[in-house]
PDB file of N, CA and C in Angstrom:
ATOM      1  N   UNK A   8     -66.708 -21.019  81.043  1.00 92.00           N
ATOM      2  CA  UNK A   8     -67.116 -22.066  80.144  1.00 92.00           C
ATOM      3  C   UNK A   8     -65.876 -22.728  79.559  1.00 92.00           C
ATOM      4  N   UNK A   9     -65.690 -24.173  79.453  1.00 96.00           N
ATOM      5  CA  UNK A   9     -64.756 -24.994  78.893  1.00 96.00           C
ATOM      6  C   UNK A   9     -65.192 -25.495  77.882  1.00 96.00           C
ATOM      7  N   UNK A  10     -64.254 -26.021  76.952  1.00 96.00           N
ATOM      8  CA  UNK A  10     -64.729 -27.110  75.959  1.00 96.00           C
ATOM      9  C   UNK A  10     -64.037 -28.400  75.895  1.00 96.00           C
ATOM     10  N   UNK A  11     -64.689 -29.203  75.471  1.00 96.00           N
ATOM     11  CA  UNK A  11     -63.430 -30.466  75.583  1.00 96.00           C
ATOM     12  C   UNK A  11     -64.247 -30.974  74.282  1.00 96.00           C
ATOM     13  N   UNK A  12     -62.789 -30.827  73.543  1.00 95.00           N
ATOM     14  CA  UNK A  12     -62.524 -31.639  72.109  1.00 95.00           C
ATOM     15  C   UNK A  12     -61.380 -32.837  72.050  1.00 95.00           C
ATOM     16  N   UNK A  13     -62.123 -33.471  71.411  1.00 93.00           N
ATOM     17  CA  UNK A  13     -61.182 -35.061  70.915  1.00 93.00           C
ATOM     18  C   UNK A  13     -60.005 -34.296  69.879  1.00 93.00           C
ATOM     19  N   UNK A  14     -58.752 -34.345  69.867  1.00 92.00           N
ATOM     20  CA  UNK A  14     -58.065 -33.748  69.081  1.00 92.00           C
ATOM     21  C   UNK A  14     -57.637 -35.024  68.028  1.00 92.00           C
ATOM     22  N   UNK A  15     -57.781 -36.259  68.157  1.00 81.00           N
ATOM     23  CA  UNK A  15     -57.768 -37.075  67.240  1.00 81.00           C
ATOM     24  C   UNK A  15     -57.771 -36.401  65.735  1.00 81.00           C
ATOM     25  N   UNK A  16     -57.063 -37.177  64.640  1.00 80.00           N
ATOM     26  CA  UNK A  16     -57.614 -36.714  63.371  1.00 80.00           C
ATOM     27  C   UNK A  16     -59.316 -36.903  62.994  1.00 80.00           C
ATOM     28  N   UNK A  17     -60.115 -36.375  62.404  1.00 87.00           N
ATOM     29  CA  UNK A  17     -60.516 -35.264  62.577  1.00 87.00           C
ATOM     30  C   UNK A  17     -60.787 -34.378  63.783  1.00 87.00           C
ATOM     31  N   UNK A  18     -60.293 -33.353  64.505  1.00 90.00           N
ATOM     32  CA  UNK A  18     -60.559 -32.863  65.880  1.00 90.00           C
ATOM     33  C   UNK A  18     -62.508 -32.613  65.746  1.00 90.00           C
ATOM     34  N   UNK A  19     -63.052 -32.557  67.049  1.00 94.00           N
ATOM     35  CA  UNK A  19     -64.344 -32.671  67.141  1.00 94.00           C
ATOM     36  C   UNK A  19     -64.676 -32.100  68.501  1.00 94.00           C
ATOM     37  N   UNK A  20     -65.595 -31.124  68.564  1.00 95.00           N
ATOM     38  CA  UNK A  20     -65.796 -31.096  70.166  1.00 95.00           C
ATOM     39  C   UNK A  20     -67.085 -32.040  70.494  1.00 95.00           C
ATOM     40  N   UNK A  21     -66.283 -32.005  71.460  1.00 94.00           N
ATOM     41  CA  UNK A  21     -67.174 -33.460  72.201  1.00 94.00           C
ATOM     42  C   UNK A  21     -68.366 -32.751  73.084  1.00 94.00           C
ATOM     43  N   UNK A  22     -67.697 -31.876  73.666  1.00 95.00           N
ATOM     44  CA  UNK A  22     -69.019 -31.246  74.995  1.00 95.00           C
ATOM     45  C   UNK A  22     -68.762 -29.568  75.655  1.00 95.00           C
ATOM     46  N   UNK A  23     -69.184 -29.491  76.063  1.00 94.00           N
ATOM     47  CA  UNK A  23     -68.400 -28.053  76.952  1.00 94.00           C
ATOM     48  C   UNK A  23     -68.662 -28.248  78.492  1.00 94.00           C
ATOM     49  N   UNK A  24     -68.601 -27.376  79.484  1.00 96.00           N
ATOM     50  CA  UNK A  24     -68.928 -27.589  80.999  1.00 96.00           C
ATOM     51  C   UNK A  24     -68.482 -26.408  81.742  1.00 96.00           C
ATOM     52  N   UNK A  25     -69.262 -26.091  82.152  1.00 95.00           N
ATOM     53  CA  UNK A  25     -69.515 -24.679  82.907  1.00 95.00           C
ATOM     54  C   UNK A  25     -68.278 -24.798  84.095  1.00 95.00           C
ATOM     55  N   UNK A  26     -67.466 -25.678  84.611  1.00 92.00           N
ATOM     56  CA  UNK A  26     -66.338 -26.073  85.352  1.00 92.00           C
ATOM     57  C   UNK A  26     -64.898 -26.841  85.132  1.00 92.00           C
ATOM     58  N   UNK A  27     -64.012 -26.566  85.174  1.00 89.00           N
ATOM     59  CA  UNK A  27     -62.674 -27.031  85.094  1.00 89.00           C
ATOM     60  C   UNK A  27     -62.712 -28.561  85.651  1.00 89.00           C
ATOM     61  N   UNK A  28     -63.510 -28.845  86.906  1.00 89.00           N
ATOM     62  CA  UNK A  28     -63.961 -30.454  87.216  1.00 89.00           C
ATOM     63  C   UNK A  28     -64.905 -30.824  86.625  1.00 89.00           C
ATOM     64  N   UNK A  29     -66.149 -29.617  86.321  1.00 93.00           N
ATOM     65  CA  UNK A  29     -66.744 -31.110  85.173  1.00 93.00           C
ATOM     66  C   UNK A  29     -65.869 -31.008  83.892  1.00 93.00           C
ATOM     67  N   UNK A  30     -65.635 -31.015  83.321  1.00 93.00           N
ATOM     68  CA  UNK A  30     -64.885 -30.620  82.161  1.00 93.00           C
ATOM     69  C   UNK A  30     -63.273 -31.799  82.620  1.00 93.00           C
ATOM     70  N   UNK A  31     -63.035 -31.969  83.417  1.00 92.00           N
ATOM     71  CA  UNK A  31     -61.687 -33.163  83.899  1.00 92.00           C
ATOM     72  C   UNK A  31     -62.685 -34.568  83.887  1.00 92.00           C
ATOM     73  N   UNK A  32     -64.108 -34.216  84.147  1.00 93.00           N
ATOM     74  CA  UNK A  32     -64.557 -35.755  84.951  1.00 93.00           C
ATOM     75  C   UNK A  32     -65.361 -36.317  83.291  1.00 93.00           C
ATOM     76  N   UNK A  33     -65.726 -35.022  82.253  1.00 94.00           N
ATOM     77  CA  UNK A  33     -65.899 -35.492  80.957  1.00 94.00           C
ATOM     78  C   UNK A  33     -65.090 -36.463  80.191  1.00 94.00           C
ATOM     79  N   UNK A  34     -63.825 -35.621  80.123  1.00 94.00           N
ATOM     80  CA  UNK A  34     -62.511 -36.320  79.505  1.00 94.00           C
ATOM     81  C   UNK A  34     -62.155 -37.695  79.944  1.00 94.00           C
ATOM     82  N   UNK A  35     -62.294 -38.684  81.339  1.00 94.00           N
ATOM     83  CA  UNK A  35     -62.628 -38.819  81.951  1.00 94.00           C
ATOM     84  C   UNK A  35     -63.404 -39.895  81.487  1.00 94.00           C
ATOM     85  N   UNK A  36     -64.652 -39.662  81.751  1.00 95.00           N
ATOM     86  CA  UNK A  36     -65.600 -40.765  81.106  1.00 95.00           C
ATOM     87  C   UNK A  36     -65.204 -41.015  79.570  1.00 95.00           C
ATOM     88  N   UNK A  37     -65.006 -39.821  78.973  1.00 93.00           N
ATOM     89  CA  UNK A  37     -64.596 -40.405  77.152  1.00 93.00           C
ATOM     90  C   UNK A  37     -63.264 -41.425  77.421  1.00 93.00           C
ATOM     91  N   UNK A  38     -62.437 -41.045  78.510  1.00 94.00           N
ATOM     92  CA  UNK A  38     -61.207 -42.406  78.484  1.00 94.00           C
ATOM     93  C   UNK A  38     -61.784 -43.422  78.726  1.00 94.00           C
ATOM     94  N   UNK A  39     -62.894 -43.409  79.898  1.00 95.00           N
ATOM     95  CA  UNK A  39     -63.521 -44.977  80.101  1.00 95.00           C
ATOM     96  C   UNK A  39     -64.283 -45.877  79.148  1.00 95.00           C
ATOM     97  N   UNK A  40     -64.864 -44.805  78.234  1.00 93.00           N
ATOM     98  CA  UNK A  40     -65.487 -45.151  77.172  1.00 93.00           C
ATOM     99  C   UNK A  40     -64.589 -45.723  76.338  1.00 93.00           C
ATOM    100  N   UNK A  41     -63.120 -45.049  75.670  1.00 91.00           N
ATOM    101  CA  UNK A  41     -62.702 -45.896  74.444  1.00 91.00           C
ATOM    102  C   UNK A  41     -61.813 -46.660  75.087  1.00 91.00           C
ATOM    103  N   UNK A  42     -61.282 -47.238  76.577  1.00 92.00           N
ATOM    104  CA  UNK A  42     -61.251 -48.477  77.237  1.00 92.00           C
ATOM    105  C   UNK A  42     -62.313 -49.551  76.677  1.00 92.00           C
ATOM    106  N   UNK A  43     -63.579 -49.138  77.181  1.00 92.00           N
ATOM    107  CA  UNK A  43     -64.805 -50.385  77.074  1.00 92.00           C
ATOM    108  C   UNK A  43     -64.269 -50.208  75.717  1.00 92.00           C
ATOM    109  N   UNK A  44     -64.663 -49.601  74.376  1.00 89.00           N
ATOM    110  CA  UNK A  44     -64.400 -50.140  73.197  1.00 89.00           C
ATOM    111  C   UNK A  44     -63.076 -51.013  73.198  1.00 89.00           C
ATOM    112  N   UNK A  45     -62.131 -50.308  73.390  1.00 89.00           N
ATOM    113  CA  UNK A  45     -60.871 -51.578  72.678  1.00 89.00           C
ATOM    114  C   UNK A  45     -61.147 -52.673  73.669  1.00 89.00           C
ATOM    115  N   UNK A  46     -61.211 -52.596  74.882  1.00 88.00           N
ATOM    116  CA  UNK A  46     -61.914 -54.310  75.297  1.00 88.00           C
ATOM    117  C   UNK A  46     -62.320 -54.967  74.622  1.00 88.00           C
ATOM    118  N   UNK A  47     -63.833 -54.775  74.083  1.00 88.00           N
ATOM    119  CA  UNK A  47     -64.566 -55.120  73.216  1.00 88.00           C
ATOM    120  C   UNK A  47     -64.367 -55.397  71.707  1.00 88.00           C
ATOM    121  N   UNK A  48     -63.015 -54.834  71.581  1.00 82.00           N
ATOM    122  CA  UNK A  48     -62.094 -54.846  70.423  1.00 82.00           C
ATOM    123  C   UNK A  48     -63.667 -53.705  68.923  1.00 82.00           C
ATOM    124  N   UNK A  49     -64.174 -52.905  69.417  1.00 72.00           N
ATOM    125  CA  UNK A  49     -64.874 -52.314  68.557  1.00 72.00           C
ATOM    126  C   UNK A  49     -64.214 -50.787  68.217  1.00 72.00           C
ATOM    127  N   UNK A  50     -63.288 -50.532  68.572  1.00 62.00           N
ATOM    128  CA  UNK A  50     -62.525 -49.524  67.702  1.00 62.00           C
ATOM    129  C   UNK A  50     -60.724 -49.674  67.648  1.00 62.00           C
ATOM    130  N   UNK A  51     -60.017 -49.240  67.144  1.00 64.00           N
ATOM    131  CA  UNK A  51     -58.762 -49.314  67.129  1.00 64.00           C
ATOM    132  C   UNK A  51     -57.924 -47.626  67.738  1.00 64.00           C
ATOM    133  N   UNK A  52     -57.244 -48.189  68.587  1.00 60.00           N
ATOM    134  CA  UNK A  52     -56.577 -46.983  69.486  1.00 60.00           C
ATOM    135  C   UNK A  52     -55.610 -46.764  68.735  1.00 60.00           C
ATOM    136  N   UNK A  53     -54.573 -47.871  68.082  1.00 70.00           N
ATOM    137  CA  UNK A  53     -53.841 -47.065  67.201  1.00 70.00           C
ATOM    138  C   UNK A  53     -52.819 -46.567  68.087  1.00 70.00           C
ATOM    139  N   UNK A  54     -52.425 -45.139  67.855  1.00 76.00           N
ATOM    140  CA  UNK A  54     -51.681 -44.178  68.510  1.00 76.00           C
ATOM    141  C   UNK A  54     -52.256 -43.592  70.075  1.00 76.00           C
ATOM    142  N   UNK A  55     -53.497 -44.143  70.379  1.00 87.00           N
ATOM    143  CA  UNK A  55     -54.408 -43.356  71.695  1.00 87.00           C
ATOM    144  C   UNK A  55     -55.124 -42.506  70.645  1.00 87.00           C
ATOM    145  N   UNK A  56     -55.835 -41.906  71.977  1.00 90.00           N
ATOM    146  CA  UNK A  56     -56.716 -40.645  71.867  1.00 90.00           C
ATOM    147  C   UNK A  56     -55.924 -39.619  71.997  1.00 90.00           C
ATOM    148  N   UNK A  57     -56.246 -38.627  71.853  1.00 93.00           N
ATOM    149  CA  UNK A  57     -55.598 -36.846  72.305  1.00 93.00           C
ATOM    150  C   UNK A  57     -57.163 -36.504  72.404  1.00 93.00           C
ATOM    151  N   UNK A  58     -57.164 -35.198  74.039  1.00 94.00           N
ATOM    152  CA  UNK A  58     -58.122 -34.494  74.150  1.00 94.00           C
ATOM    153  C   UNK A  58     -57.295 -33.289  74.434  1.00 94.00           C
ATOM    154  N   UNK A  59     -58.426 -31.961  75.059  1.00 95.00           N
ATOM    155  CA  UNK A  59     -57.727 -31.008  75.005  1.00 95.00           C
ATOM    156  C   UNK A  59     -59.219 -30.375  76.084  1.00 95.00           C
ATOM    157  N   UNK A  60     -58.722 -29.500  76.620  1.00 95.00           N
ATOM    158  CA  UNK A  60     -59.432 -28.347  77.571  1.00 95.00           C
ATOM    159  C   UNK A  60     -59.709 -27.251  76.972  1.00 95.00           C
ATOM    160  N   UNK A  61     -60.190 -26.860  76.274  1.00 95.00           N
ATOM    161  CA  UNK A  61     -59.835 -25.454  75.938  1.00 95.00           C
ATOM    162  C   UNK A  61     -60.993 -24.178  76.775  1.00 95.00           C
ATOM    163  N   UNK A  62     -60.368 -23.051  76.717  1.00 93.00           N
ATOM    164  CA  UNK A  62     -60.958 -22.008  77.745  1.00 93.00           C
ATOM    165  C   UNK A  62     -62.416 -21.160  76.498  1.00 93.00           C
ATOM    166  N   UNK A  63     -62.892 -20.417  76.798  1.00 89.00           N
ATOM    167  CA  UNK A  63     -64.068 -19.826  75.867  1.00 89.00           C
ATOM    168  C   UNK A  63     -63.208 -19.410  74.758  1.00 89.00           C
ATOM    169  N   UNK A  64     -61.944 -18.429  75.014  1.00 92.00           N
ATOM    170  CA  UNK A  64     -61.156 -18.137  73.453  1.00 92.00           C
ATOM    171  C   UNK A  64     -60.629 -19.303  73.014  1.00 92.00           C
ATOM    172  N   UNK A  65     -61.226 -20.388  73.281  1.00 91.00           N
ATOM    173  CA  UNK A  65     -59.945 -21.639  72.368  1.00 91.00           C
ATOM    174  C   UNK A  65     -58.969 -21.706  72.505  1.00 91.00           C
ATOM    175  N   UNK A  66     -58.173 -21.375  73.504  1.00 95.00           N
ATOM    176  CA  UNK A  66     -56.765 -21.638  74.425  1.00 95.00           C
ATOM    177  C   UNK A  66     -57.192 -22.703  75.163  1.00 95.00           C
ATOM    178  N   UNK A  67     -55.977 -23.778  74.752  1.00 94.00           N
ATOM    179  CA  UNK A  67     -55.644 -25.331  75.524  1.00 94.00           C
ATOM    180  C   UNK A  67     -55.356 -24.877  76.395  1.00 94.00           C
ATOM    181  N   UNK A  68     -55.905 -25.557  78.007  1.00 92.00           N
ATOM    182  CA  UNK A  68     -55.677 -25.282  78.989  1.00 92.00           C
ATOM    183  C   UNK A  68     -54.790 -26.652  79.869  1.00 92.00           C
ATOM    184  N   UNK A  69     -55.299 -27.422  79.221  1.00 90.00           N
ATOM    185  CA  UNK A  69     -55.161 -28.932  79.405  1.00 90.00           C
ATOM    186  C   UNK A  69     -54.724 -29.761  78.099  1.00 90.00           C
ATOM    187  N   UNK A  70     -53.949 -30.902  78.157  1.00 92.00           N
ATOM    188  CA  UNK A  70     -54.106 -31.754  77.311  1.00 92.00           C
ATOM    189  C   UNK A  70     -54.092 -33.186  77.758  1.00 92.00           C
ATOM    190  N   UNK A  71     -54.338 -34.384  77.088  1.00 92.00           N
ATOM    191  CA  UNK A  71     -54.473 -35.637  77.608  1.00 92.00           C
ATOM    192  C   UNK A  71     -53.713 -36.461  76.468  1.00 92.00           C
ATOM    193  N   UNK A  72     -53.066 -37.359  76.385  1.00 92.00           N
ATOM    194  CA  UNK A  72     -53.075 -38.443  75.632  1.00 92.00           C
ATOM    195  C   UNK A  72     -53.117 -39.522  76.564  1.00 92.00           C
ATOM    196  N   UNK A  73     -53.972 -40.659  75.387  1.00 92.00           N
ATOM    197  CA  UNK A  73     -54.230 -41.710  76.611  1.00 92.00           C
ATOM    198  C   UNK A  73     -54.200 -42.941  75.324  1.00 92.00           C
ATOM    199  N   UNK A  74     -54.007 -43.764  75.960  1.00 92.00           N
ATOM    200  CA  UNK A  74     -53.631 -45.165  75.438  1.00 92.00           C
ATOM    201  C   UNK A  74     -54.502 -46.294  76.055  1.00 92.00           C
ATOM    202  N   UNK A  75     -55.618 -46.969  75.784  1.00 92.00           N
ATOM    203  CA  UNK A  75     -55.934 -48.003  76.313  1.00 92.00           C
ATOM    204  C   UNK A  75     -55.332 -49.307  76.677  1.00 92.00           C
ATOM    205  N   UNK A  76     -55.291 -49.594  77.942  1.00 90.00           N
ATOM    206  CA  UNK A  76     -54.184 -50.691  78.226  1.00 90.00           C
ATOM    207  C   UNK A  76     -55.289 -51.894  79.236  1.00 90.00           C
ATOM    208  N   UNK A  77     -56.239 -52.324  78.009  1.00 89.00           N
ATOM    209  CA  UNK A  77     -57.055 -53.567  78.015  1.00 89.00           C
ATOM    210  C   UNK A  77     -56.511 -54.638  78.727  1.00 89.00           C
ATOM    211  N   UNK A  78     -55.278 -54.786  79.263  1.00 90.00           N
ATOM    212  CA  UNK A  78     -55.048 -55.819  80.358  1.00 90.00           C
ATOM    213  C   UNK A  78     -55.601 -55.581  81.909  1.00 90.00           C
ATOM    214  N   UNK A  79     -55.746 -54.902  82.034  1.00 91.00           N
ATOM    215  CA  UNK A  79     -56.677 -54.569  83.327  1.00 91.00           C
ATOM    216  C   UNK A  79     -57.806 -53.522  83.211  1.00 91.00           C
ATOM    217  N   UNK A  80     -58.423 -53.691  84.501  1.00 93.00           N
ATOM    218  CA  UNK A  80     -59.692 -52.509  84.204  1.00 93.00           C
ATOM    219  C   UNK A  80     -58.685 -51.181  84.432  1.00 93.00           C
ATOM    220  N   UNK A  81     -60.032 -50.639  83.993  1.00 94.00           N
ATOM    221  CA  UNK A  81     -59.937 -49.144  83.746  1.00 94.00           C
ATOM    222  C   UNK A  81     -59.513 -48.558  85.146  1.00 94.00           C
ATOM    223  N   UNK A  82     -58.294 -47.502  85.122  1.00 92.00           N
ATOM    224  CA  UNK A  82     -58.009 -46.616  86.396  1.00 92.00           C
ATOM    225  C   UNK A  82     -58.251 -44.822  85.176  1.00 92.00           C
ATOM    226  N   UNK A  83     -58.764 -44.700  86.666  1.00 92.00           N
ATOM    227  CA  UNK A  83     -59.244 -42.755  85.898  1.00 92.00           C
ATOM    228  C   UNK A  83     -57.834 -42.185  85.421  1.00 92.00           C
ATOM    229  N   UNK A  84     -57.975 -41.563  84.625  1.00 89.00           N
ATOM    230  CA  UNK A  84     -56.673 -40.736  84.353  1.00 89.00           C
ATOM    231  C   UNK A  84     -56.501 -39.490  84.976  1.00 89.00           C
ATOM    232  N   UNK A  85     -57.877 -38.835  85.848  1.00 84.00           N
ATOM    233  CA  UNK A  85     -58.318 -37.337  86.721  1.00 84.00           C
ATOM    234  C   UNK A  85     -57.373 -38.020  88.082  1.00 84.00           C
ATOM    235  N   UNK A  86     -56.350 -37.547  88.320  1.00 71.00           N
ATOM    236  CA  UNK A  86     -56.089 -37.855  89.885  1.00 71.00           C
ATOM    237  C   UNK A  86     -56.439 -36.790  90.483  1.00 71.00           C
ATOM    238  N   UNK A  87     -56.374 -37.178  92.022  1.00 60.00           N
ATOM    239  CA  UNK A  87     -57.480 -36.233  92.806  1.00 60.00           C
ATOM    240  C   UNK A  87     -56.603 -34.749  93.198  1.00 60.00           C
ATOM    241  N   UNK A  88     -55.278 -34.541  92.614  1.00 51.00           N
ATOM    242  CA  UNK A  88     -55.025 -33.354  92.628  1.00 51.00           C
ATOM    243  C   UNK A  88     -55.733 -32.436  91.952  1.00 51.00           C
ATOM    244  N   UNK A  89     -56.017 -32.870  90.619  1.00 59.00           N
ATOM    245  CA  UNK A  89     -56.058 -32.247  89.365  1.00 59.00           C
ATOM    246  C   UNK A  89     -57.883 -31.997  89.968  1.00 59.00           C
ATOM    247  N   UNK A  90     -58.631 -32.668  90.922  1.00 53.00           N
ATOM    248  CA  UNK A  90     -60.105 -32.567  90.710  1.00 53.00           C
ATOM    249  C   UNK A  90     -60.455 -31.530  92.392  1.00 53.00           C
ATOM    250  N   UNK A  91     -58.749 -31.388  92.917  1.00 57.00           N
ATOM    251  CA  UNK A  91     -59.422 -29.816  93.552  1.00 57.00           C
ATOM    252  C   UNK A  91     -59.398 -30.412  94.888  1.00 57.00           C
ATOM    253  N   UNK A  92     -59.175 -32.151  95.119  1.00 50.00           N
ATOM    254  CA  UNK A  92     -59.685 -32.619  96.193  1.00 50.00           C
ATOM    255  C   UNK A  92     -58.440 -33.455  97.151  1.00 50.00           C
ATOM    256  N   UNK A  93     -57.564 -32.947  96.573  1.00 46.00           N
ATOM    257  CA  UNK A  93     -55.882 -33.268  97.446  1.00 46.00           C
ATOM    258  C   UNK A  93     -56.155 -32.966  98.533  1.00 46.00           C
ATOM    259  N   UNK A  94     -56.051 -33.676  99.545  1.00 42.00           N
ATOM    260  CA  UNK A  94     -55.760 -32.558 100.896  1.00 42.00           C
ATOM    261  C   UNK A  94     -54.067 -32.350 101.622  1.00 42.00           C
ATOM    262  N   UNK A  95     -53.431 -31.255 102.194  1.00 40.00           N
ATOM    263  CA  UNK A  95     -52.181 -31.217 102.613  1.00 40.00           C
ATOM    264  C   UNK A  95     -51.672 -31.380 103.848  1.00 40.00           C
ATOM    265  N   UNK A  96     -50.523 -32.401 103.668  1.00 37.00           N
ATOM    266  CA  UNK A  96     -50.268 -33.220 105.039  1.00 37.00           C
ATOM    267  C   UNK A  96     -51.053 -33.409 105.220  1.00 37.00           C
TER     268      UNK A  96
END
């Protein structure tokens, strides 16, 4: 079991996920999400977001900071190493 919390001031958990990829593809959609907001100019990024992975004891496994950069669409921040699905040579 994972958790993924917004570490923003106030920290908050956002969700949990029985997998290390769902739990990458959560974080993930919450980046795509506060993209569409600052597009939309309906929240202020400020400094970015901070998320975090954490394992069932609350050990960060992961961390994220992310910055919305509203001049173009949205690219995932999960590259396909990190989602298990690299392949070699």
């Amino acid at each position: 079991m994972f958790e993924i919390w917004e570490t923003s001031e106030p920290a908050r958990l956002i969700s949990d996920a029985g997998s290390l990829k769902v739990a990458l593809e959560k974080v993930d959609t919450m980046c795509r999400l506060r993209h569409d907001q600052a597009a939309a100019h309906l929240g202020e990024a400020g400094e970015g977001y901070h998320f975090e992975i954490r394992d069932h004891d609350g050990k960060a496994l992961a961390r994220l900071s992310y910055v919305p950069d509203t001049s173009r669409a949205y690219q995932s921040v999960v590259v396909e190493e990190m989602r298990g699905e690299g392949g070699v040579g």
